[in-house]
């Protein structure tokens, strides 16, 4: 390998340099045998464009073998890019101010929600078929006001303190809810007993390593069973600035962003947990907000300060759910008919595609 | 020839035995045919030419026996006897097969057999009970989901969404009459009221003053009577003024209220450009405080008698 001595002046001409960097380059140039060839390339290119402050087009930072120098070059490259971007932005801003009213409308930035792949099962509010389905599905009885919800909350075997407390708090949030200990009973035997006692819902909170991590929500007479993954559970005292305990009033329910057919079913599943007549006197609201397939549950107390402002204070536990599977009948892991199952490889491949 | 002692001497203490597992307190024997699992002189299958064990295969227990006569035939060394499923019968079988054998071997065989049957029973029971299914989690996937959840939380802007929804419901009237802000209805009603009143005034004034006769003095128009004049003026003026008034009435009202609130009964700073006492007529329809301006000037027409 030859060490070609690239004249210093040319190098400095080629790039805007801080003196430190020139020194570093020179020193490394002399000491660095491997870079000899690359240097010549650089040198040659720089000679051809003496006035250009930017990098020659076919030069790429990755061709420099020396890590430190490569890093320096890359940093500079980034800085220049940033500067260019800033100048463009300033120019645009000036133009916008100059044009005043005639300026073109601001471009809307792309968000994941904007770019979401259109799901063909999105429900149109006026869809006849959907309406018909909803009238004849398992929740029809509830939505027609015939049945009142009665919820049984239980856990997996041997629950630890956190799970137990979570169950208790859930029971205060959902009106007409009862907590029972599991004691090693098989779910398949529990279900007929529940039906016999007129329960409409069975909630089983699964626990792993002392923390609740799963939820099975089973609509009773013969309704769908949904299995969720539970994460970020915050009990009441872990919430900052939380309010006092919820009262016995029936809360209102807010369901946000359940747009597809599947989402619709799940939304109805949640809605049927709460009694049909919210008591506005209590000023409590339970929210199920779906964002990118995560369902966030919050429980607030609200107060209207005037007609344009409302204040909310968080009571109650908060948690996030992610749907893992939806089963047609009641809970039956072996023979059940799965309506929808989370298949990770298929569904997680596209970042813009969501199921709920 | 089989020299048990020599074998034990070598493998037991001095040299290497590949089945031996050494721990701090004890030595174990990993040989499959070992009766106890310990490495002892009496329970080493290699160092005893007469030996017996119990082994279990798929829920079936077998008695294995080794005698010195077959020491030369490694392939046929162990004799395998199937034991009955019945616990007592099996014990009898063991006794029968190991009759005249050293007490130690017999005893240990029975012990081992008992233990095996016990654990088989336990296995069968557990099979019938519910069992926890352990699902392996992939750390990468879990981390990914966690991050997605955080970002989704930020994107969701929950508080704003909830507040918006509540306000929407309030606007739509789902809360009925609980809250006393009928919202936009109130503002709209207010505006309507303004317009109505303005219209009324216009109409009334026009009607009233048309055709009315007033007798006005010739000379000596005192300042205090200006108001009448201005009423007359009003008749003649175009409706523009009135419209202007009505439009600014809203402002005026507010300012009047302000004045009232502060309790100042000064000269009402009439709000818009020189519309001063002319507005008093319009004001008549609502509560107002009339202030008379007194300026002392000598009437021009009077002549002094000298």
XYZ file of C-alpha atoms in Angstrom:
662
model
C 0.000 0.000 0.000
C 1.301 3.375 -0.758
C 0.933 6.210 1.458
C 0.146 9.009 -0.825
C 0.558 12.329 0.690
C -2.501 14.276 -0.042
C -1.648 17.945 0.200
C -3.173 19.524 3.218
C -4.430 22.596 1.453
C -6.691 20.712 -0.819
C -8.254 18.864 1.939
C -8.998 21.967 3.828
C -10.432 23.555 0.751
C -12.796 20.759 0.219
C -14.576 20.870 3.481
C -15.450 23.465 5.997
C -13.230 22.465 8.762
C -12.582 23.212 12.291
C -8.866 23.203 12.806
C -9.024 20.371 15.250
C -10.430 18.110 12.667
C -7.821 18.983 10.101
C -5.128 18.158 12.585
C -6.742 14.904 13.474
C -7.114 14.023 9.854
C -3.558 14.815 9.018
C -2.194 12.826 11.862
C -4.349 9.896 11.152
C -3.601 10.154 7.470
C 0.047 9.698 8.089
C -0.316 6.950 10.529
C -2.989 5.094 8.716
C -1.865 2.849 5.983
C -5.135 1.290 5.118
C -6.753 4.563 4.463
C -4.257 5.458 1.879
C -6.386 4.433 -1.021
C -9.489 6.006 0.308
C -7.656 9.196 0.944
C -6.559 9.443 -2.598
C -10.086 8.985 -3.676
C -11.150 11.726 -1.373
C -8.331 13.929 -2.434
C -9.087 13.489 -6.079
C -12.732 14.201 -5.653
C -12.084 17.184 -3.573
C -9.761 18.570 -6.147
C -12.441 18.299 -8.734
C -14.846 20.342 -6.684
C -12.778 22.777 -4.849
C -15.484 25.177 -3.889
C -18.098 22.679 -2.815
C -18.679 22.584 0.837
C -20.898 19.581 0.607
C -19.683 16.063 0.241
C -19.132 14.795 -3.248
C -22.116 12.798 -4.309
C -20.639 9.375 -4.698
C -18.862 9.527 -1.380
C -20.402 7.650 1.418
C -19.363 7.840 4.988
C -19.308 4.095 5.353
C -16.298 3.751 3.141
C -13.916 5.177 5.690
C -12.328 2.373 7.586
C -11.127 4.339 10.535
C -13.852 4.373 13.121
C -13.069 7.714 14.672
C -12.759 9.504 11.439
C -15.845 7.848 10.119
C -17.694 8.990 13.185
C -16.494 12.548 12.748
C -17.490 12.569 9.133
C -20.862 11.237 9.964
C -21.434 13.870 12.605
C -20.550 16.560 10.159
C -22.768 15.083 7.560
C -25.633 15.133 10.002
C -24.961 18.696 10.973
C -25.038 19.818 7.415
C -28.237 18.013 6.825
C -29.755 19.645 9.832
C -28.665 23.055 8.647
C -30.209 22.512 5.286
C -33.404 21.434 6.901
C -33.459 24.519 9.086
C -32.940 26.827 6.128
C -35.762 25.186 4.245
C -38.060 25.515 7.205
C -37.212 29.154 7.697
C -37.798 29.881 4.080
C -41.149 28.194 4.214
C -42.100 30.096 7.285
C -41.195 33.392 5.696
C -43.212 32.589 2.664
C -46.131 31.648 4.795
C -46.013 34.911 6.688
C -45.555 36.894 3.510
C -48.508 35.310 1.821
C -50.658 35.782 4.846
C -54.106 34.563 4.076
C -53.259 33.161 0.725
C -50.740 30.761 2.114
C -51.419 27.160 1.278
C -52.961 25.235 4.157
C -50.631 23.601 6.590
C -49.811 20.044 5.780
C -51.180 17.498 8.193
C -48.424 15.359 9.626
C -48.655 11.657 9.090
C -49.629 9.704 12.144
C -50.181 6.045 12.581
C -53.884 6.661 12.880
C -53.824 8.593 9.615
C -51.927 5.921 7.839
C -53.975 3.071 9.124
C -54.683 0.407 6.568
C -58.344 0.531 5.827
C -60.018 -2.388 7.421
C -62.861 -3.739 5.406
C -64.747 -4.759 8.476
C -65.097 -1.197 9.626
C -68.606 -0.643 10.744
C -70.654 1.951 9.003
C -73.075 3.405 11.491
C -75.998 2.922 9.168
C -75.213 -0.552 8.128
C -78.331 -2.642 8.013
C -76.664 -5.927 8.433
C -74.822 -4.812 11.491
C -77.983 -3.496 13.026
C -79.731 -6.728 12.398
C -76.866 -8.670 13.871
C -76.845 -6.547 16.915
C -80.478 -7.060 17.476
C -80.138 -10.773 17.394
C -76.871 -11.405 19.119
C -76.272 -12.460 22.638
C -76.404 -8.976 24.001
C -79.812 -8.245 22.664
C -81.402 -9.151 25.928
C -79.265 -6.686 27.763
C -79.662 -3.869 25.327
C -83.355 -4.275 25.257
C -83.406 -3.771 28.940
C -84.510 -7.212 29.877
C -81.623 -8.280 32.026
C -79.567 -6.489 34.579
C -75.908 -7.223 34.733
C -74.599 -9.254 37.608
C -70.897 -9.870 37.602
C -68.841 -12.521 39.283
C -65.196 -11.683 39.721
C -62.702 -14.347 40.574
C -59.051 -15.130 40.086
C -56.827 -18.035 39.233
C -55.616 -20.318 41.990
C -53.976 -18.899 45.029
C -54.058 -15.210 44.257
C -51.491 -12.924 45.778
C -52.159 -9.618 47.517
C -52.015 -7.394 44.518
C -54.464 -9.432 42.556
C -56.837 -9.632 45.448
C -56.796 -5.897 45.897
C -57.299 -5.400 42.207
C -60.347 -7.627 42.324
C -61.793 -5.688 45.192
C -61.310 -2.403 43.433
C -62.843 -3.732 40.282
C -65.815 -4.804 42.288
C -66.336 -1.249 43.466
C -66.109 0.063 39.958
C -68.569 -2.324 38.394
C -71.929 -2.134 40.078
C -73.515 -5.339 41.220
C -70.277 -7.274 41.262
C -69.314 -10.062 43.619
C -65.857 -11.352 44.349
C -65.359 -15.010 45.129
C -62.232 -16.955 45.850
C -61.328 -19.642 43.436
C -60.123 -22.393 45.682
C -59.152 -24.706 42.952
C -62.495 -24.998 41.249
C -62.682 -25.889 37.625
C -64.161 -23.144 35.499
C -66.277 -25.567 33.607
C -68.042 -26.462 36.812
C -68.270 -22.898 37.979
C -70.101 -21.763 34.912
C -73.280 -23.805 35.293
C -73.499 -22.729 38.909
C -73.228 -19.110 37.891
C -75.901 -19.498 35.330
C -78.106 -21.066 37.913
C -77.681 -18.048 40.133
C -78.454 -15.577 37.367
C -75.081 -14.122 36.851
C -74.610 -12.416 33.525
C -70.865 -12.093 33.528
C -67.898 -14.041 34.712
C -64.569 -12.271 35.055
C -61.510 -14.311 35.809
C -58.304 -12.497 36.507
C -55.262 -14.554 35.843
C -52.191 -13.984 37.852
C -48.543 -14.568 37.173
C -45.698 -13.817 39.548
C -47.889 -11.889 41.927
C -49.209 -9.573 39.291
C -52.458 -9.786 37.341
C -51.710 -10.387 33.731
C -54.763 -11.876 32.078
C -58.484 -11.439 32.029
C -61.134 -13.810 30.825
C -64.463 -12.145 30.358
C -67.294 -14.527 29.782
C -70.820 -13.475 29.035
C -72.942 -15.948 30.731
C -75.953 -17.536 29.397
C -74.023 -18.678 26.344
C -72.249 -15.622 25.333
C -68.888 -14.907 23.842
C -65.770 -15.303 25.888
C -62.989 -12.829 25.462
C -59.478 -13.410 26.675
C -57.344 -10.339 27.252
C -53.820 -9.662 28.242
C -53.770 -7.196 31.124
C -50.896 -4.810 31.596
C -50.002 -1.705 33.543
C -52.371 -2.189 36.388
C -52.413 0.743 38.757
C -54.313 0.350 41.966
C -56.060 3.241 43.535
C -53.331 4.407 45.820
C -50.745 4.267 43.081
C -52.591 6.848 41.052
C -51.449 10.358 41.629
C -54.038 12.834 42.793
C -56.747 10.261 42.911
C -60.116 11.039 44.319
C -62.039 9.351 47.053
C -63.524 5.940 46.636
C -66.225 5.502 44.062
C -69.759 5.597 45.322
C -72.467 3.122 44.593
C -73.957 5.130 41.752
C -74.081 3.535 38.364
C -71.382 5.061 36.257
C -71.662 6.222 32.692
C -69.769 4.382 30.051
C -67.648 5.826 27.274
C -66.485 3.572 24.484
C -64.032 5.162 22.085
C -62.700 4.040 18.760
C -64.239 0.644 18.416
C -64.615 0.752 14.720
C -64.447 -2.679 13.157
C -66.906 -5.512 13.533
C -64.692 -7.168 16.048
C -64.281 -3.914 17.868
C -68.004 -3.510 17.901
C -68.519 -6.871 19.493
C -65.967 -6.156 22.150
C -67.463 -2.756 22.746
C -70.828 -4.290 23.374
C -69.206 -6.803 25.632
C -67.912 -4.007 27.803
C -71.067 -2.022 27.643
C -73.109 -4.901 28.908
C -71.048 -5.012 32.073
C -72.693 -1.894 33.365
C -76.349 -1.313 34.050
C -78.336 0.446 31.405
C -79.340 3.409 33.486
C -76.414 5.566 34.452
C -77.067 7.723 37.450
C -75.851 11.133 36.449
C -76.066 12.273 40.003
C -73.031 10.198 40.765
C -70.967 11.932 38.104
C -68.832 8.905 37.530
C -67.687 7.690 34.187
C -65.918 4.531 33.104
C -63.991 4.817 29.875
C -62.836 2.127 27.522
C -60.642 3.768 24.950
C -59.242 1.766 22.092
C -56.039 3.008 20.549
C -54.031 0.853 18.190
C -55.554 -2.311 19.551
C -54.862 -1.452 23.158
C -57.917 -0.805 25.274
C -57.294 1.637 28.073
C -59.650 1.565 31.011
C -60.062 4.597 33.213
C -62.537 5.507 35.888
C -63.154 9.179 36.588
C -65.364 11.526 38.442
C -66.293 14.602 36.444
C -67.668 18.004 37.210
C -68.801 20.660 34.793
C -67.313 23.997 35.650
C -69.185 25.800 32.951
C -70.595 24.806 29.652
C -67.249 24.787 27.974
C -65.076 23.230 30.597
C -65.180 20.017 32.519
C -62.855 18.824 35.199
C -62.115 15.173 35.710
C -60.475 13.435 38.580
C -59.315 9.904 38.373
C -60.658 7.446 40.908
C -60.485 3.795 40.569
C -57.996 1.411 39.121
C -56.612 1.740 35.662
C -55.381 -0.944 33.374
C -54.781 -1.740 29.716
C -56.146 -4.676 27.845
C -55.102 -6.333 24.653
C -57.442 -8.794 23.089
C -55.989 -12.221 22.583
C -58.891 -14.318 21.568
C -62.614 -14.264 21.220
C -64.566 -17.439 21.547
C -68.106 -18.083 20.521
C -69.539 -19.974 23.435
C -68.654 -19.914 27.088
C -65.190 -20.662 28.266
C -63.959 -23.877 26.845
C -60.352 -24.023 25.956
C -60.341 -27.363 24.220
C -63.498 -27.598 22.239
C -64.507 -24.019 21.956
C -65.116 -22.380 18.673
C -62.769 -19.503 18.305
C -64.147 -16.543 16.516
C -60.888 -14.657 16.488
C -57.424 -15.440 17.717
C -54.393 -13.245 17.845
C -51.908 -14.742 15.484
C -48.793 -12.869 16.057
C -46.914 -13.541 12.867
C -49.733 -12.624 10.607
C -51.040 -9.697 12.459
C -47.984 -7.973 13.760
C -46.189 -7.818 10.456
C -47.771 -4.592 9.296
C -47.456 -1.620 11.572
C -50.404 0.155 10.108
C -52.897 -2.563 10.456
C -55.081 -2.907 13.517
C -57.810 -5.305 14.351
C -60.006 -3.421 16.675
C -13.056 -64.218 38.307
C -15.094 -61.743 40.220
C -13.275 -60.118 43.016
C -15.800 -57.770 44.535
C -13.474 -56.443 47.113
C -10.813 -55.628 44.629
C -13.316 -53.885 42.426
C -14.609 -51.876 45.310
C -11.163 -51.046 46.397
C -10.436 -49.556 43.060
C -13.587 -47.791 42.094
C -14.938 -47.042 45.531
C -12.156 -45.075 47.024
C -8.937 -44.907 45.153
C -9.637 -44.430 41.497
C -12.236 -43.235 39.140
C -15.776 -44.561 38.812
C -17.777 -42.991 36.039
C -21.080 -43.454 37.818
C -19.957 -41.671 40.902
C -21.182 -38.166 41.653
C -19.305 -36.437 44.410
C -20.796 -33.734 46.549
C -19.572 -32.073 49.694
C -21.326 -34.351 52.100
C -22.146 -37.464 50.119
C -21.380 -39.589 47.133
C -24.061 -40.709 44.769
C -24.200 -43.489 42.243
C -25.657 -42.814 38.843
C -25.871 -46.356 37.746
C -29.341 -47.277 36.496
C -29.349 -50.552 38.313
C -28.412 -49.072 41.631
C -30.826 -49.923 44.425
C -30.289 -46.919 46.571
C -28.783 -44.006 44.843
C -25.823 -43.782 47.138
C -22.318 -44.903 46.527
C -21.694 -47.554 49.162
C -19.917 -50.829 49.415
C -23.186 -52.664 49.764
C -25.193 -50.788 47.185
C -22.760 -50.615 44.331
C -24.004 -52.804 41.448
C -20.510 -53.192 40.107
C -18.937 -54.272 43.341
C -21.599 -56.808 44.269
C -21.984 -59.908 42.148
C -25.263 -60.824 43.803
C -27.564 -57.837 43.424
C -31.224 -56.974 42.912
C -33.168 -53.819 41.971
C -36.632 -52.645 41.185
C -37.094 -50.557 38.081
C -40.195 -49.034 36.606
C -41.169 -48.760 32.975
C -44.300 -46.953 31.848
C -46.093 -47.609 35.090
C -45.026 -51.281 35.321
C -42.556 -52.439 37.972
C -39.923 -55.095 37.354
C -37.554 -56.931 39.664
C -34.042 -57.259 38.295
C -31.673 -59.848 39.726
C -28.034 -60.526 39.118
C -26.141 -63.613 40.322
C -22.544 -64.523 40.148
C -23.176 -67.531 37.932
C -24.052 -65.296 35.046
C -21.208 -62.894 35.582
C -19.517 -64.221 32.478
C -22.493 -63.468 30.209
C -23.038 -59.758 30.270
C -25.972 -59.964 27.860
C -27.884 -62.242 30.147
C -26.689 -60.912 33.419
C -29.885 -59.368 34.701
C -32.993 -61.458 35.234
C -36.193 -59.452 34.804
C -39.360 -60.411 36.656
C -42.615 -58.571 36.144
C -44.303 -57.668 39.397
C -48.043 -57.730 39.839
C -50.065 -54.550 40.007
C -51.365 -55.486 43.367
C -49.157 -54.063 46.060
C -49.307 -56.991 48.467
C -48.929 -59.582 45.814
C -45.965 -57.791 44.429
C -44.342 -57.767 47.840
C -44.872 -61.439 48.135
C -43.332 -61.915 44.737
C -40.289 -60.020 45.789
C -39.989 -62.121 48.879
C -40.377 -65.288 46.882
C -37.746 -64.351 44.354
C -35.281 -63.066 46.807
C -35.644 -65.876 49.292
C -32.311 -66.715 50.934
C -30.827 -63.445 49.723
C -29.132 -61.053 52.113
C -31.554 -59.143 54.277
C -30.254 -55.800 53.144
C -31.123 -56.394 49.510
C -34.573 -57.706 50.265
C -35.409 -54.803 52.510
C -34.123 -52.178 50.181
C -35.974 -53.700 47.248
C -39.240 -53.543 49.067
C -38.605 -49.997 50.116
C -37.814 -48.963 46.614
C -40.880 -50.681 45.294
C -43.073 -48.872 47.798
C -41.688 -45.543 46.838
C -42.216 -46.213 43.172
C -45.824 -47.212 43.615
C -46.447 -44.106 45.643
C -45.153 -41.776 43.044
C -47.081 -43.571 40.345
C -50.264 -43.057 42.279
C -49.496 -39.374 42.661
C -48.887 -39.020 38.950
C -52.202 -40.564 38.158
C -54.004 -38.258 40.539
C -52.399 -35.136 39.173
C -53.317 -36.118 35.671
C -56.949 -35.891 36.607
C -56.696 -32.518 38.284
C -56.526 -29.150 36.529
C -53.074 -28.157 35.651
C -51.561 -24.808 35.017
C -50.454 -24.416 31.498
C -47.216 -22.548 31.271
C -46.959 -20.487 28.163
C -43.491 -19.286 27.280
C -43.142 -15.582 26.697
C -40.789 -14.243 24.172
C -38.917 -11.360 25.666
C -38.536 -9.531 22.416
C -42.201 -9.668 21.697
C -43.133 -8.559 25.170
C -40.795 -5.603 24.995
C -42.161 -4.644 21.655
C -45.691 -4.748 22.902
C -44.793 -2.733 25.944
C -43.305 -0.016 23.833
C -46.273 -0.018 21.518
C -48.544 0.327 24.471
C -46.680 3.344 25.754
C -46.847 5.028 22.410
C -50.489 4.215 22.044
C -51.116 5.729 25.432
C -49.459 8.942 24.409
C -51.324 9.030 21.149
C -54.607 8.389 22.855
C -54.615 11.583 24.912
C -57.141 10.074 27.196
C -57.981 13.076 29.308
C -58.759 15.195 26.320
C -60.813 12.501 24.732
C -62.858 11.958 27.862
C -63.447 15.635 28.391
C -64.479 16.088 24.806
C -66.902 13.236 25.009
C -68.443 14.551 28.193
C -68.892 17.998 26.743
C -70.470 16.496 23.667
C -72.928 14.671 25.814
C -73.707 17.802 27.693
C -74.343 19.656 24.470
C -76.585 16.975 23.149
C -78.616 17.115 26.263
C -78.206 13.599 27.549
C -77.949 15.029 31.010
C -81.286 16.683 30.843
C -81.829 19.504 33.253
C -79.368 18.650 35.912
C -76.914 21.279 34.963
C -77.927 24.866 34.611
C -75.929 25.789 31.636
C -78.101 25.431 28.615
C -74.954 26.321 26.747
C -75.351 27.777 23.318
C -79.053 27.903 23.687
C -78.492 30.589 26.251
C -76.308 32.717 24.053
C -78.547 32.320 21.138
C -81.527 33.249 23.202
C -79.699 36.339 24.328
C -78.945 37.441 20.831
C -82.464 36.828 19.790
C -83.681 38.915 22.606
C -81.478 41.787 21.529
C -82.737 41.707 18.024
C -86.294 41.520 19.110
C -86.003 44.432 21.375
C -84.250 46.507 18.812
C -86.977 45.797 16.336
C -89.647 46.593 18.843
C -88.072 49.856 19.668
C -87.743 50.895 16.116
C -91.332 50.124 15.428
C -92.662 51.686 18.541
C -90.708 54.830 18.195
C -91.701 55.361 14.676
C -95.299 54.764 15.499
C -95.309 56.815 18.583
C -93.719 59.935 17.357
C -95.413 60.108 14.050
C -98.231 62.545 14.201
C -97.526 63.725 17.678
C -97.625 67.400 18.278
C -95.437 69.095 20.680
C -95.366 72.612 21.699
C -92.000 74.045 21.972
C -90.915 77.380 23.315
C -89.628 80.077 21.039
C -86.738 81.479 22.951
C -84.795 80.404 25.808
C -84.137 76.947 25.079
C -82.456 75.746 28.158
C -80.065 73.030 28.141
C -82.238 70.913 30.222
C -84.786 70.752 27.497
C -82.444 69.536 24.940
C -83.675 66.077 25.377
C -86.992 66.966 23.799
C -85.309 68.481 20.840
C -83.298 65.508 20.420
C -86.317 63.394 20.415
C -87.576 65.466 17.598
C -84.287 65.047 15.940
C -84.684 61.472 16.264
C -87.807 61.390 14.275
C -86.072 62.939 11.397
C -82.970 60.875 11.483
C -82.665 57.907 9.289
C -82.865 54.481 10.625
C -79.178 54.130 10.300
C -78.566 55.623 13.619
C -80.965 53.305 15.226
C -79.368 50.364 13.664
C -76.072 51.493 14.834
C -77.481 51.866 18.219
C -78.945 48.430 18.235
C -75.743 46.915 17.135
C -73.838 48.602 19.793
C -76.500 47.993 22.329
C -75.043 44.763 23.289
C -71.796 46.443 24.128
C -73.556 49.249 25.789
C -75.571 46.956 27.873
C -72.547 45.197 29.102
C -70.883 48.409 29.903
C -73.935 49.735 31.577
C -74.029 46.697 33.679
C -70.449 47.187 34.521
C -71.118 50.657 35.574
C -73.995 49.560 37.640
C -72.021 46.874 39.221
C -69.296 49.152 40.258
C -71.920 51.405 41.622
C -70.602 54.432 39.951
C -73.155 56.879 38.955
C -70.908 59.145 37.103
C -71.504 60.551 33.755
C -72.110 57.543 31.765
C -69.192 57.466 29.514
C -71.037 56.907 26.439
C -69.397 54.275 24.778
C -69.425 55.030 21.177
C -68.547 58.036 19.368
C -70.682 60.944 20.313
C -73.948 59.228 20.583
C -74.529 60.715 23.925
C -77.900 61.908 25.038
C -79.556 60.746 21.884
C -79.467 57.298 23.226
C -81.474 58.082 26.206
C -84.574 57.575 24.170
C -83.542 54.129 23.237
C -82.606 53.445 26.725
C -85.996 54.182 27.982
C -87.030 50.647 27.427
C -84.806 49.323 30.091
C -83.577 50.344 33.410
C -81.318 53.271 33.234
C -80.224 56.229 35.198
C -80.773 59.546 33.607
C -78.325 62.229 34.289
C -78.947 65.781 33.407
C -76.150 67.848 32.266
C -76.149 71.402 33.416
C -74.014 73.836 31.690
C -74.279 77.396 32.681
C -74.185 79.573 29.663
C -75.910 82.765 29.041
C -78.561 82.450 26.472
C -77.425 84.317 23.480
C -80.683 85.872 22.560
C -81.163 87.675 25.818
C -80.192 91.234 25.829
C -79.315 93.031 28.839
C -81.316 95.970 29.787
C -79.191 98.638 30.557
